[in-house]
């Protein structure tokens, strides 16, 4: 089992691209779509498509821990 600690930052697109170019970090643009469903306050399911591959991610969480189960569909 893997536990992930995640922190989100909000940057404008141009700032992010400028920093990647400045640091010579290769990148590409990809179409990424997500559909969310909320089953309960502690359980949700989201479906993602990325580069013609589809995933189902089930999320369970409580006050201190979030668990994600991802499966390719």
PDB file with SEQRES, HELIX, SHEET and CRYST1 records, atoms N, CA, C and O in Angstrom:
SEQRES   1 A   73  UNK UNK UNK UNK UNK UNK UNK UNK UNK UNK UNK UNK UNK          
SEQRES   2 A   73  UNK UNK UNK UNK UNK UNK UNK UNK UNK UNK UNK UNK UNK          
SEQRES   3 A   73  UNK UNK UNK UNK UNK UNK UNK UNK UNK UNK UNK UNK UNK          
SEQRES   4 A   73  UNK UNK UNK UNK UNK UNK UNK UNK UNK UNK UNK UNK UNK          
SEQRES   5 A   73  UNK UNK UNK UNK UNK UNK UNK UNK UNK UNK UNK UNK UNK          
SEQRES   6 A   73  UNK UNK UNK UNK UNK UNK UNK UNK                              
HELIX    1 AA1 UNK A   13  UNK A   22  1                                  10    
SHEET    1 AA1 4 UNK A  32  UNK A  40  0                                        
SHEET    2 AA1 4 UNK A  43  UNK A  50 -1                                        
SHEET    3 AA1 4 UNK A  53  UNK A  61 -1                                        
SHEET    4 AA1 4 UNK A  66  UNK A  72 -1                                        
CRYST1    1.000    1.000    1.000  90.00  90.00  90.00 P 1           1          
ATOM      1  N   UNK A   1       0.844  -1.173   0.000  1.00  0.00           N  
ATOM      2  CA  UNK A   1       0.000   0.000   0.000  1.00  0.00           C  
ATOM      3  C   UNK A   1       0.893   1.242   0.000  1.00  0.00           C  
ATOM      4  O   UNK A   1       1.929   1.286   0.664  1.00  0.00           O  
ATOM      5  N   UNK A   2       0.469   2.231  -0.750  1.00  0.00           N  
ATOM      6  CA  UNK A   2       1.218   3.478  -0.852  1.00  0.00           C  
ATOM      7  C   UNK A   2       0.390   4.592  -0.243  1.00  0.00           C  
ATOM      8  O   UNK A   2      -0.801   4.712  -0.530  1.00  0.00           O  
ATOM      9  N   UNK A   3       1.007   5.399   0.588  1.00  0.00           N  
ATOM     10  CA  UNK A   3       0.348   6.566   1.160  1.00  0.00           C  
ATOM     11  C   UNK A   3       0.943   7.800   0.506  1.00  0.00           C  
ATOM     12  O   UNK A   3       2.162   7.957   0.441  1.00  0.00           O  
ATOM     13  N   UNK A   4       0.091   8.654   0.034  1.00  0.00           N  
ATOM     14  CA  UNK A   4       0.531   9.832  -0.699  1.00  0.00           C  
ATOM     15  C   UNK A   4       0.229  11.084   0.104  1.00  0.00           C  
ATOM     16  O   UNK A   4      -0.874  11.259   0.621  1.00  0.00           O  
ATOM     17  N   UNK A   5       1.227  11.950   0.198  1.00  0.00           N  
ATOM     18  CA  UNK A   5       1.024  13.263   0.803  1.00  0.00           C  
ATOM     19  C   UNK A   5       1.020  14.259  -0.349  1.00  0.00           C  
ATOM     20  O   UNK A   5       1.967  14.322  -1.133  1.00  0.00           O  
ATOM     21  N   UNK A   6      -0.026  15.013  -0.441  1.00  0.00           N  
ATOM     22  CA  UNK A   6      -0.211  15.887  -1.588  1.00  0.00           C  
ATOM     23  C   UNK A   6      -0.418  17.318  -1.128  1.00  0.00           C  
ATOM     24  O   UNK A   6      -1.139  17.584  -0.166  1.00  0.00           O  
ATOM     25  N   UNK A   7       0.229  18.233  -1.834  1.00  0.00           N  
ATOM     26  CA  UNK A   7       0.027  19.655  -1.584  1.00  0.00           C  
ATOM     27  C   UNK A   7      -0.187  20.317  -2.938  1.00  0.00           C  
ATOM     28  O   UNK A   7       0.570  20.068  -3.876  1.00  0.00           O  
ATOM     29  N   UNK A   8      -1.182  21.135  -3.044  1.00  0.00           N  
ATOM     30  CA  UNK A   8      -1.516  21.782  -4.307  1.00  0.00           C  
ATOM     31  C   UNK A   8      -1.068  23.235  -4.291  1.00  0.00           C  
ATOM     32  O   UNK A   8      -1.193  23.928  -3.281  1.00  0.00           O  
ATOM     33  N   UNK A   9      -0.546  23.681  -5.418  1.00  0.00           N  
ATOM     34  CA  UNK A   9      -0.140  25.066  -5.579  1.00  0.00           C  
ATOM     35  C   UNK A   9      -0.887  25.634  -6.775  1.00  0.00           C  
ATOM     36  O   UNK A   9      -1.067  24.948  -7.780  1.00  0.00           O  
ATOM     37  N   UNK A  10      -1.310  26.851  -6.674  1.00  0.00           N  
ATOM     38  CA  UNK A  10      -1.987  27.502  -7.785  1.00  0.00           C  
ATOM     39  C   UNK A  10      -1.023  28.468  -8.461  1.00  0.00           C  
ATOM     40  O   UNK A  10      -0.582  29.450  -7.863  1.00  0.00           O  
ATOM     41  N   UNK A  11      -0.710  28.177  -9.697  1.00  0.00           N  
ATOM     42  CA  UNK A  11       0.143  29.039 -10.500  1.00  0.00           C  
ATOM     43  C   UNK A  11      -0.564  29.295 -11.817  1.00  0.00           C  
ATOM     44  O   UNK A  11      -1.310  28.447 -12.308  1.00  0.00           O  
ATOM     45  N   UNK A  12      -0.333  30.434 -12.369  1.00  0.00           N  
ATOM     46  CA  UNK A  12      -0.891  30.664 -13.695  1.00  0.00           C  
ATOM     47  C   UNK A  12      -0.159  29.777 -14.700  1.00  0.00           C  
ATOM     48  O   UNK A  12       0.997  29.414 -14.482  1.00  0.00           O  
ATOM     49  N   UNK A  13      -0.825  29.429 -15.792  1.00  0.00           N  
ATOM     50  CA  UNK A  13      -0.220  28.558 -16.799  1.00  0.00           C  
ATOM     51  C   UNK A  13       1.084  29.119 -17.328  1.00  0.00           C  
ATOM     52  O   UNK A  13       2.059  28.384 -17.484  1.00  0.00           O  
ATOM     53  N   UNK A  14       1.111  30.408 -17.603  1.00  0.00           N  
ATOM     54  CA  UNK A  14       2.325  30.982 -18.182  1.00  0.00           C  
ATOM     55  C   UNK A  14       3.487  30.935 -17.199  1.00  0.00           C  
ATOM     56  O   UNK A  14       4.627  30.739 -17.620  1.00  0.00           O  
ATOM     57  N   UNK A  15       3.239  31.108 -15.910  1.00  0.00           N  
ATOM     58  CA  UNK A  15       4.312  31.019 -14.916  1.00  0.00           C  
ATOM     59  C   UNK A  15       4.890  29.618 -14.882  1.00  0.00           C  
ATOM     60  O   UNK A  15       6.108  29.446 -14.844  1.00  0.00           O  
ATOM     61  N   UNK A  16       4.036  28.629 -14.895  1.00  0.00           N  
ATOM     62  CA  UNK A  16       4.487  27.247 -14.876  1.00  0.00           C  
ATOM     63  C   UNK A  16       5.317  26.927 -16.119  1.00  0.00           C  
ATOM     64  O   UNK A  16       6.397  26.349 -16.004  1.00  0.00           O  
ATOM     65  N   UNK A  17       4.833  27.289 -17.286  1.00  0.00           N  
ATOM     66  CA  UNK A  17       5.563  27.019 -18.524  1.00  0.00           C  
ATOM     67  C   UNK A  17       6.891  27.764 -18.572  1.00  0.00           C  
ATOM     68  O   UNK A  17       7.897  27.209 -19.014  1.00  0.00           O  
ATOM     69  N   UNK A  18       6.901  28.993 -18.131  1.00  0.00           N  
ATOM     70  CA  UNK A  18       8.149  29.762 -18.097  1.00  0.00           C  
ATOM     71  C   UNK A  18       9.179  29.095 -17.192  1.00  0.00           C  
ATOM     72  O   UNK A  18      10.355  29.017 -17.548  1.00  0.00           O  
ATOM     73  N   UNK A  19       8.755  28.620 -16.040  1.00  0.00           N  
ATOM     74  CA  UNK A  19       9.687  27.960 -15.120  1.00  0.00           C  
ATOM     75  C   UNK A  19      10.208  26.643 -15.685  1.00  0.00           C  
ATOM     76  O   UNK A  19      11.387  26.328 -15.522  1.00  0.00           O  
ATOM     77  N   UNK A  20       9.367  25.884 -16.332  1.00  0.00           N  
ATOM     78  CA  UNK A  20       9.824  24.635 -16.947  1.00  0.00           C  
ATOM     79  C   UNK A  20      10.854  24.915 -18.040  1.00  0.00           C  
ATOM     80  O   UNK A  20      11.887  24.250 -18.110  1.00  0.00           O  
ATOM     81  N   UNK A  21      10.574  25.886 -18.877  1.00  0.00           N  
ATOM     82  CA  UNK A  21      11.516  26.239 -19.941  1.00  0.00           C  
ATOM     83  C   UNK A  21      12.827  26.759 -19.367  1.00  0.00           C  
ATOM     84  O   UNK A  21      13.905  26.384 -19.828  1.00  0.00           O  
ATOM     85  N   UNK A  22      12.734  27.613 -18.372  1.00  0.00           N  
ATOM     86  CA  UNK A  22      13.928  28.189 -17.753  1.00  0.00           C  
ATOM     87  C   UNK A  22      14.829  27.102 -17.173  1.00  0.00           C  
ATOM     88  O   UNK A  22      16.054  27.193 -17.262  1.00  0.00           O  
ATOM     89  N   UNK A  23      14.226  26.081 -16.583  1.00  0.00           N  
ATOM     90  CA  UNK A  23      14.991  24.997 -15.958  1.00  0.00           C  
ATOM     91  C   UNK A  23      15.274  23.846 -16.917  1.00  0.00           C  
ATOM     92  O   UNK A  23      15.775  22.802 -16.501  1.00  0.00           O  
ATOM     93  N   UNK A  24      14.957  24.029 -18.197  1.00  0.00           N  
ATOM     94  CA  UNK A  24      15.185  23.001 -19.222  1.00  0.00           C  
ATOM     95  C   UNK A  24      14.535  21.666 -18.882  1.00  0.00           C  
ATOM     96  O   UNK A  24      15.125  20.605 -19.086  1.00  0.00           O  
ATOM     97  N   UNK A  25      13.329  21.731 -18.367  1.00  0.00           N  
ATOM     98  CA  UNK A  25      12.576  20.524 -18.023  1.00  0.00           C  
ATOM     99  C   UNK A  25      11.632  20.221 -19.186  1.00  0.00           C  
ATOM    100  O   UNK A  25      10.802  21.058 -19.540  1.00  0.00           O  
ATOM    101  N   UNK A  26      11.752  19.036 -19.781  1.00  0.00           N  
ATOM    102  CA  UNK A  26      10.866  18.715 -20.905  1.00  0.00           C  
ATOM    103  C   UNK A  26       9.418  18.536 -20.441  1.00  0.00           C  
ATOM    104  O   UNK A  26       9.169  18.045 -19.340  1.00  0.00           O  
ATOM    105  N   UNK A  27       8.487  18.930 -21.272  1.00  0.00           N  
ATOM    106  CA  UNK A  27       7.075  18.794 -20.937  1.00  0.00           C  
ATOM    107  C   UNK A  27       6.280  18.657 -22.223  1.00  0.00           C  
ATOM    108  O   UNK A  27       6.772  18.957 -23.311  1.00  0.00           O  
ATOM    109  N   UNK A  28       5.045  18.199 -22.080  1.00  0.00           N  
ATOM    110  CA  UNK A  28       4.141  18.114 -23.222  1.00  0.00           C  
ATOM    111  C   UNK A  28       2.730  18.423 -22.752  1.00  0.00           C  
ATOM    112  O   UNK A  28       2.400  18.226 -21.582  1.00  0.00           O  
ATOM    113  N   UNK A  29       1.921  18.896 -23.643  1.00  0.00           N  
ATOM    114  CA  UNK A  29       0.512  19.152 -23.349  1.00  0.00           C  
ATOM    115  C   UNK A  29      -0.286  17.899 -23.666  1.00  0.00           C  
ATOM    116  O   UNK A  29      -0.107  17.290 -24.721  1.00  0.00           O  
ATOM    117  N   UNK A  30      -1.162  17.519 -22.758  1.00  0.00           N  
ATOM    118  CA  UNK A  30      -2.008  16.343 -22.953  1.00  0.00           C  
ATOM    119  C   UNK A  30      -3.422  16.669 -22.510  1.00  0.00           C  
ATOM    120  O   UNK A  30      -3.639  17.442 -21.577  1.00  0.00           O  
ATOM    121  N   UNK A  31      -4.371  16.067 -23.194  1.00  0.00           N  
ATOM    122  CA  UNK A  31      -5.765  16.238 -22.807  1.00  0.00           C  
ATOM    123  C   UNK A  31      -6.064  15.288 -21.658  1.00  0.00           C  
ATOM    124  O   UNK A  31      -5.764  14.097 -21.729  1.00  0.00           O  
ATOM    125  N   UNK A  32      -6.653  15.823 -20.607  1.00  0.00           N  
ATOM    126  CA  UNK A  32      -6.909  15.075 -19.386  1.00  0.00           C  
ATOM    127  C   UNK A  32      -8.308  15.436 -18.929  1.00  0.00           C  
ATOM    128  O   UNK A  32      -8.592  16.607 -18.676  1.00  0.00           O  
ATOM    129  N   UNK A  33      -9.190  14.449 -18.820  1.00  0.00           N  
ATOM    130  CA  UNK A  33     -10.565  14.718 -18.390  1.00  0.00           C  
ATOM    131  C   UNK A  33     -10.878  13.916 -17.137  1.00  0.00           C  
ATOM    132  O   UNK A  33     -10.432  12.779 -16.981  1.00  0.00           O  
ATOM    133  N   UNK A  34     -11.656  14.530 -16.243  1.00  0.00           N  
ATOM    134  CA  UNK A  34     -12.016  13.873 -14.989  1.00  0.00           C  
ATOM    135  C   UNK A  34     -13.499  14.085 -14.712  1.00  0.00           C  
ATOM    136  O   UNK A  34     -14.034  15.175 -14.916  1.00  0.00           O  
ATOM    137  N   UNK A  35     -14.145  13.034 -14.249  1.00  0.00           N  
ATOM    138  CA  UNK A  35     -15.544  13.086 -13.833  1.00  0.00           C  
ATOM    139  C   UNK A  35     -15.608  12.575 -12.398  1.00  0.00           C  
ATOM    140  O   UNK A  35     -15.141  11.472 -12.114  1.00  0.00           O  
ATOM    141  N   UNK A  36     -16.181  13.364 -11.492  1.00  0.00           N  
ATOM    142  CA  UNK A  36     -16.231  13.014 -10.071  1.00  0.00           C  
ATOM    143  C   UNK A  36     -17.633  12.590  -9.655  1.00  0.00           C  
ATOM    144  O   UNK A  36     -18.628  13.111 -10.160  1.00  0.00           O  
ATOM    145  N   UNK A  37     -17.698  11.641  -8.732  1.00  0.00           N  
ATOM    146  CA  UNK A  37     -18.954  11.286  -8.072  1.00  0.00           C  
ATOM    147  C   UNK A  37     -18.709  11.250  -6.574  1.00  0.00           C  
ATOM    148  O   UNK A  37     -17.642  10.825  -6.130  1.00  0.00           O  
ATOM    149  N   UNK A  38     -19.663  11.684  -5.807  1.00  0.00           N  
ATOM    150  CA  UNK A  38     -19.558  11.660  -4.345  1.00  0.00           C  
ATOM    151  C   UNK A  38     -20.560  10.638  -3.840  1.00  0.00           C  
ATOM    152  O   UNK A  38     -21.766  10.814  -4.013  1.00  0.00           O  
ATOM    153  N   UNK A  39     -20.077   9.577  -3.221  1.00  0.00           N  
ATOM    154  CA  UNK A  39     -20.966   8.533  -2.723  1.00  0.00           C  
ATOM    155  C   UNK A  39     -21.359   8.836  -1.282  1.00  0.00           C  
ATOM    156  O   UNK A  39     -22.543   8.844  -0.946  1.00  0.00           O  
ATOM    157  N   UNK A  40     -20.378   9.082  -0.443  1.00  0.00           N  
ATOM    158  CA  UNK A  40     -20.612   9.539   0.931  1.00  0.00           C  
ATOM    159  C   UNK A  40     -19.557  10.595   1.233  1.00  0.00           C  
ATOM    160  O   UNK A  40     -18.707  10.881   0.390  1.00  0.00           O  
ATOM    161  N   UNK A  41     -19.605  11.165   2.407  1.00  0.00           N  
ATOM    162  CA  UNK A  41     -18.586  12.166   2.756  1.00  0.00           C  
ATOM    163  C   UNK A  41     -17.195  11.544   2.867  1.00  0.00           C  
ATOM    164  O   UNK A  41     -16.200  12.265   2.789  1.00  0.00           O  
ATOM    165  N   UNK A  42     -17.102  10.231   3.045  1.00  0.00           N  
ATOM    166  CA  UNK A  42     -15.805   9.558   3.191  1.00  0.00           C  
ATOM    167  C   UNK A  42     -15.438   8.718   1.969  1.00  0.00           C  
ATOM    168  O   UNK A  42     -14.386   8.077   1.966  1.00  0.00           O  
ATOM    169  N   UNK A  43     -16.259   8.705   0.954  1.00  0.00           N  
ATOM    170  CA  UNK A  43     -16.041   7.800  -0.168  1.00  0.00           C  
ATOM    171  C   UNK A  43     -16.451   8.486  -1.468  1.00  0.00           C  
ATOM    172  O   UNK A  43     -17.576   8.968  -1.594  1.00  0.00           O  
ATOM    173  N   UNK A  44     -15.542   8.527  -2.422  1.00  0.00           N  
ATOM    174  CA  UNK A  44     -15.867   9.095  -3.725  1.00  0.00           C  
ATOM    175  C   UNK A  44     -15.203   8.270  -4.820  1.00  0.00           C  
ATOM    176  O   UNK A  44     -14.246   7.534  -4.578  1.00  0.00           O  
ATOM    177  N   UNK A  45     -15.728   8.411  -6.013  1.00  0.00           N  
ATOM    178  CA  UNK A  45     -15.182   7.718  -7.177  1.00  0.00           C  
ATOM    179  C   UNK A  45     -14.981   8.758  -8.265  1.00  0.00           C  
ATOM    180  O   UNK A  45     -15.844   9.605  -8.493  1.00  0.00           O  
ATOM    181  N   UNK A  46     -13.836   8.690  -8.935  1.00  0.00           N  
ATOM    182  CA  UNK A  46     -13.642   9.567 -10.085  1.00  0.00           C  
ATOM    183  C   UNK A  46     -13.148   8.728 -11.256  1.00  0.00           C  
ATOM    184  O   UNK A  46     -12.468   7.717 -11.085  1.00  0.00           O  
ATOM    185  N   UNK A  47     -13.510   9.177 -12.435  1.00  0.00           N  
ATOM    186  CA  UNK A  47     -13.112   8.519 -13.669  1.00  0.00           C  
ATOM    187  C   UNK A  47     -12.254   9.505 -14.443  1.00  0.00           C  
ATOM    188  O   UNK A  47     -12.604  10.678 -14.579  1.00  0.00           O  
ATOM    189  N   UNK A  48     -11.122   9.019 -14.953  1.00  0.00           N  
ATOM    190  CA  UNK A  48     -10.216   9.889 -15.689  1.00  0.00           C  
ATOM    191  C   UNK A  48      -9.878   9.272 -17.033  1.00  0.00           C  
ATOM    192  O   UNK A  48      -9.755   8.054 -17.163  1.00  0.00           O  
ATOM    193  N   UNK A  49      -9.731  10.124 -18.021  1.00  0.00           N  
ATOM    194  CA  UNK A  49      -9.193   9.690 -19.309  1.00  0.00           C  
ATOM    195  C   UNK A  49      -7.937  10.506 -19.569  1.00  0.00           C  
ATOM    196  O   UNK A  49      -7.908  11.723 -19.385  1.00  0.00           O  
ATOM    197  N   UNK A  50      -6.908   9.801 -19.999  1.00  0.00           N  
ATOM    198  CA  UNK A  50      -5.621  10.434 -20.257  1.00  0.00           C  
ATOM    199  C   UNK A  50      -4.953   9.669 -21.394  1.00  0.00           C  
ATOM    200  O   UNK A  50      -4.665   8.480 -21.259  1.00  0.00           O  
ATOM    201  N   UNK A  51      -4.709  10.341 -22.502  1.00  0.00           N  
ATOM    202  CA  UNK A  51      -4.053   9.717 -23.663  1.00  0.00           C  
ATOM    203  C   UNK A  51      -4.756   8.430 -24.085  1.00  0.00           C  
ATOM    204  O   UNK A  51      -4.104   7.409 -24.303  1.00  0.00           O  
ATOM    205  N   UNK A  52      -6.062   8.473 -24.198  1.00  0.00           N  
ATOM    206  CA  UNK A  52      -6.886   7.333 -24.620  1.00  0.00           C  
ATOM    207  C   UNK A  52      -6.823   6.142 -23.675  1.00  0.00           C  
ATOM    208  O   UNK A  52      -7.113   5.017 -24.081  1.00  0.00           O  
ATOM    209  N   UNK A  53      -6.457   6.369 -22.451  1.00  0.00           N  
ATOM    210  CA  UNK A  53      -6.522   5.341 -21.415  1.00  0.00           C  
ATOM    211  C   UNK A  53      -7.489   5.836 -20.350  1.00  0.00           C  
ATOM    212  O   UNK A  53      -7.557   7.032 -20.069  1.00  0.00           O  
ATOM    213  N   UNK A  54      -8.237   4.907 -19.758  1.00  0.00           N  
ATOM    214  CA  UNK A  54      -9.276   5.276 -18.811  1.00  0.00           C  
ATOM    215  C   UNK A  54      -9.015   4.623 -17.461  1.00  0.00           C  
ATOM    216  O   UNK A  54      -8.594   3.469 -17.384  1.00  0.00           O  
ATOM    217  N   UNK A  55      -9.272   5.379 -16.399  1.00  0.00           N  
ATOM    218  CA  UNK A  55      -8.995   4.918 -15.046  1.00  0.00           C  
ATOM    219  C   UNK A  55     -10.181   5.199 -14.133  1.00  0.00           C  
ATOM    220  O   UNK A  55     -10.900   6.185 -14.295  1.00  0.00           O  
ATOM    221  N   UNK A  56     -10.361   4.312 -13.182  1.00  0.00           N  
ATOM    222  CA  UNK A  56     -11.345   4.510 -12.117  1.00  0.00           C  
ATOM    223  C   UNK A  56     -10.552   4.625 -10.818  1.00  0.00           C  
ATOM    224  O   UNK A  56      -9.779   3.729 -10.479  1.00  0.00           O  
ATOM    225  N   UNK A  57     -10.742   5.717 -10.099  1.00  0.00           N  
ATOM    226  CA  UNK A  57     -10.031   5.955  -8.844  1.00  0.00           C  
ATOM    227  C   UNK A  57     -11.063   6.053  -7.735  1.00  0.00           C  
ATOM    228  O   UNK A  57     -11.925   6.931  -7.746  1.00  0.00           O  
ATOM    229  N   UNK A  58     -10.964   5.151  -6.789  1.00  0.00           N  
ATOM    230  CA  UNK A  58     -11.865   5.140  -5.642  1.00  0.00           C  
ATOM    231  C   UNK A  58     -11.109   5.715  -4.455  1.00  0.00           C  
ATOM    232  O   UNK A  58     -10.002   5.280  -4.137  1.00  0.00           O  
ATOM    233  N   UNK A  59     -11.720   6.698  -3.803  1.00  0.00           N  
ATOM    234  CA  UNK A  59     -11.051   7.381  -2.693  1.00  0.00           C  
ATOM    235  C   UNK A  59     -11.839   7.166  -1.411  1.00  0.00           C  
ATOM    236  O   UNK A  59     -13.048   7.387  -1.356  1.00  0.00           O  
ATOM    237  N   UNK A  60     -11.122   6.730  -0.384  1.00  0.00           N  
ATOM    238  CA  UNK A  60     -11.674   6.596   0.959  1.00  0.00           C  
ATOM    239  C   UNK A  60     -10.861   7.515   1.858  1.00  0.00           C  
ATOM    240  O   UNK A  60      -9.633   7.530   1.775  1.00  0.00           O  
ATOM    241  N   UNK A  61     -11.517   8.269   2.704  1.00  0.00           N  
ATOM    242  CA  UNK A  61     -10.739   9.125   3.594  1.00  0.00           C  
ATOM    243  C   UNK A  61     -11.418   9.270   4.946  1.00  0.00           C  
ATOM    244  O   UNK A  61     -12.629   9.112   5.096  1.00  0.00           O  
ATOM    245  N   UNK A  62     -10.577   9.579   5.915  1.00  0.00           N  
ATOM    246  CA  UNK A  62     -11.065   9.941   7.241  1.00  0.00           C  
ATOM    247  C   UNK A  62     -10.318  11.206   7.646  1.00  0.00           C  
ATOM    248  O   UNK A  62      -9.702  11.849   6.795  1.00  0.00           O  
ATOM    249  N   UNK A  63     -10.357  11.567   8.882  1.00  0.00           N  
ATOM    250  CA  UNK A  63      -9.777  12.853   9.295  1.00  0.00           C  
ATOM    251  C   UNK A  63      -8.261  12.925   9.125  1.00  0.00           C  
ATOM    252  O   UNK A  63      -7.720  14.025   9.009  1.00  0.00           O  
ATOM    253  N   UNK A  64      -7.555  11.787   9.105  1.00  0.00           N  
ATOM    254  CA  UNK A  64      -6.090  11.853   9.004  1.00  0.00           C  
ATOM    255  C   UNK A  64      -5.503  11.105   7.811  1.00  0.00           C  
ATOM    256  O   UNK A  64      -4.311  11.249   7.537  1.00  0.00           O  
ATOM    257  N   UNK A  65      -6.286  10.323   7.102  1.00  0.00           N  
ATOM    258  CA  UNK A  65      -5.724   9.477   6.055  1.00  0.00           C  
ATOM    259  C   UNK A  65      -6.635   9.437   4.831  1.00  0.00           C  
ATOM    260  O   UNK A  65      -7.859   9.368   4.946  1.00  0.00           O  
ATOM    261  N   UNK A  66      -6.013   9.483   3.666  1.00  0.00           N  
ATOM    262  CA  UNK A  66      -6.743   9.329   2.412  1.00  0.00           C  
ATOM    263  C   UNK A  66      -6.150   8.143   1.662  1.00  0.00           C  
ATOM    264  O   UNK A  66      -4.934   8.060   1.492  1.00  0.00           O  
ATOM    265  N   UNK A  67      -6.998   7.229   1.215  1.00  0.00           N  
ATOM    266  CA  UNK A  67      -6.551   6.070   0.460  1.00  0.00           C  
ATOM    267  C   UNK A  67      -7.177   6.116  -0.930  1.00  0.00           C  
ATOM    268  O   UNK A  67      -8.380   6.339  -1.069  1.00  0.00           O  
ATOM    269  N   UNK A  68      -6.360   5.905  -1.950  1.00  0.00           N  
ATOM    270  CA  UNK A  68      -6.839   5.868  -3.324  1.00  0.00           C  
ATOM    271  C   UNK A  68      -6.556   4.500  -3.918  1.00  0.00           C  
ATOM    272  O   UNK A  68      -5.452   3.970  -3.794  1.00  0.00           O  
ATOM    273  N   UNK A  69      -7.555   3.943  -4.556  1.00  0.00           N  
ATOM    274  CA  UNK A  69      -7.384   2.700  -5.305  1.00  0.00           C  
ATOM    275  C   UNK A  69      -7.619   3.025  -6.767  1.00  0.00           C  
ATOM    276  O   UNK A  69      -8.693   3.498  -7.139  1.00  0.00           O  
ATOM    277  N   UNK A  70      -6.621   2.774  -7.592  1.00  0.00           N  
ATOM    278  CA  UNK A  70      -6.719   3.109  -9.007  1.00  0.00           C  
ATOM    279  C   UNK A  70      -6.704   1.831  -9.834  1.00  0.00           C  
ATOM    280  O   UNK A  70      -5.892   0.935  -9.605  1.00  0.00           O  
ATOM    281  N   UNK A  71      -7.615   1.764 -10.800  1.00  0.00           N  
ATOM    282  CA  UNK A  71      -7.619   0.624 -11.710  1.00  0.00           C  
ATOM    283  C   UNK A  71      -7.849   1.110 -13.128  1.00  0.00           C  
ATOM    284  O   UNK A  71      -8.654   2.009 -13.371  1.00  0.00           O  
ATOM    285  N   UNK A  72      -7.138   0.508 -14.050  1.00  0.00           N  
ATOM    286  CA  UNK A  72      -7.308   0.839 -15.459  1.00  0.00           C  
ATOM    287  C   UNK A  72      -8.554   0.123 -15.962  1.00  0.00           C  
ATOM    288  O   UNK A  72      -8.749  -1.061 -15.687  1.00  0.00           O  
ATOM    289  N   UNK A  73      -9.396   0.840 -16.697  1.00  0.00           N  
ATOM    290  CA  UNK A  73     -10.632   0.229 -17.199  1.00  0.00           C  
ATOM    291  C   UNK A  73     -10.705   0.348 -18.709  1.00  0.00           C  
ATOM    292  O   UNK A  73     -11.673  -0.108 -19.318  1.00  0.00           O  
TER     293      UNK A  73                                                      
END                                                                             
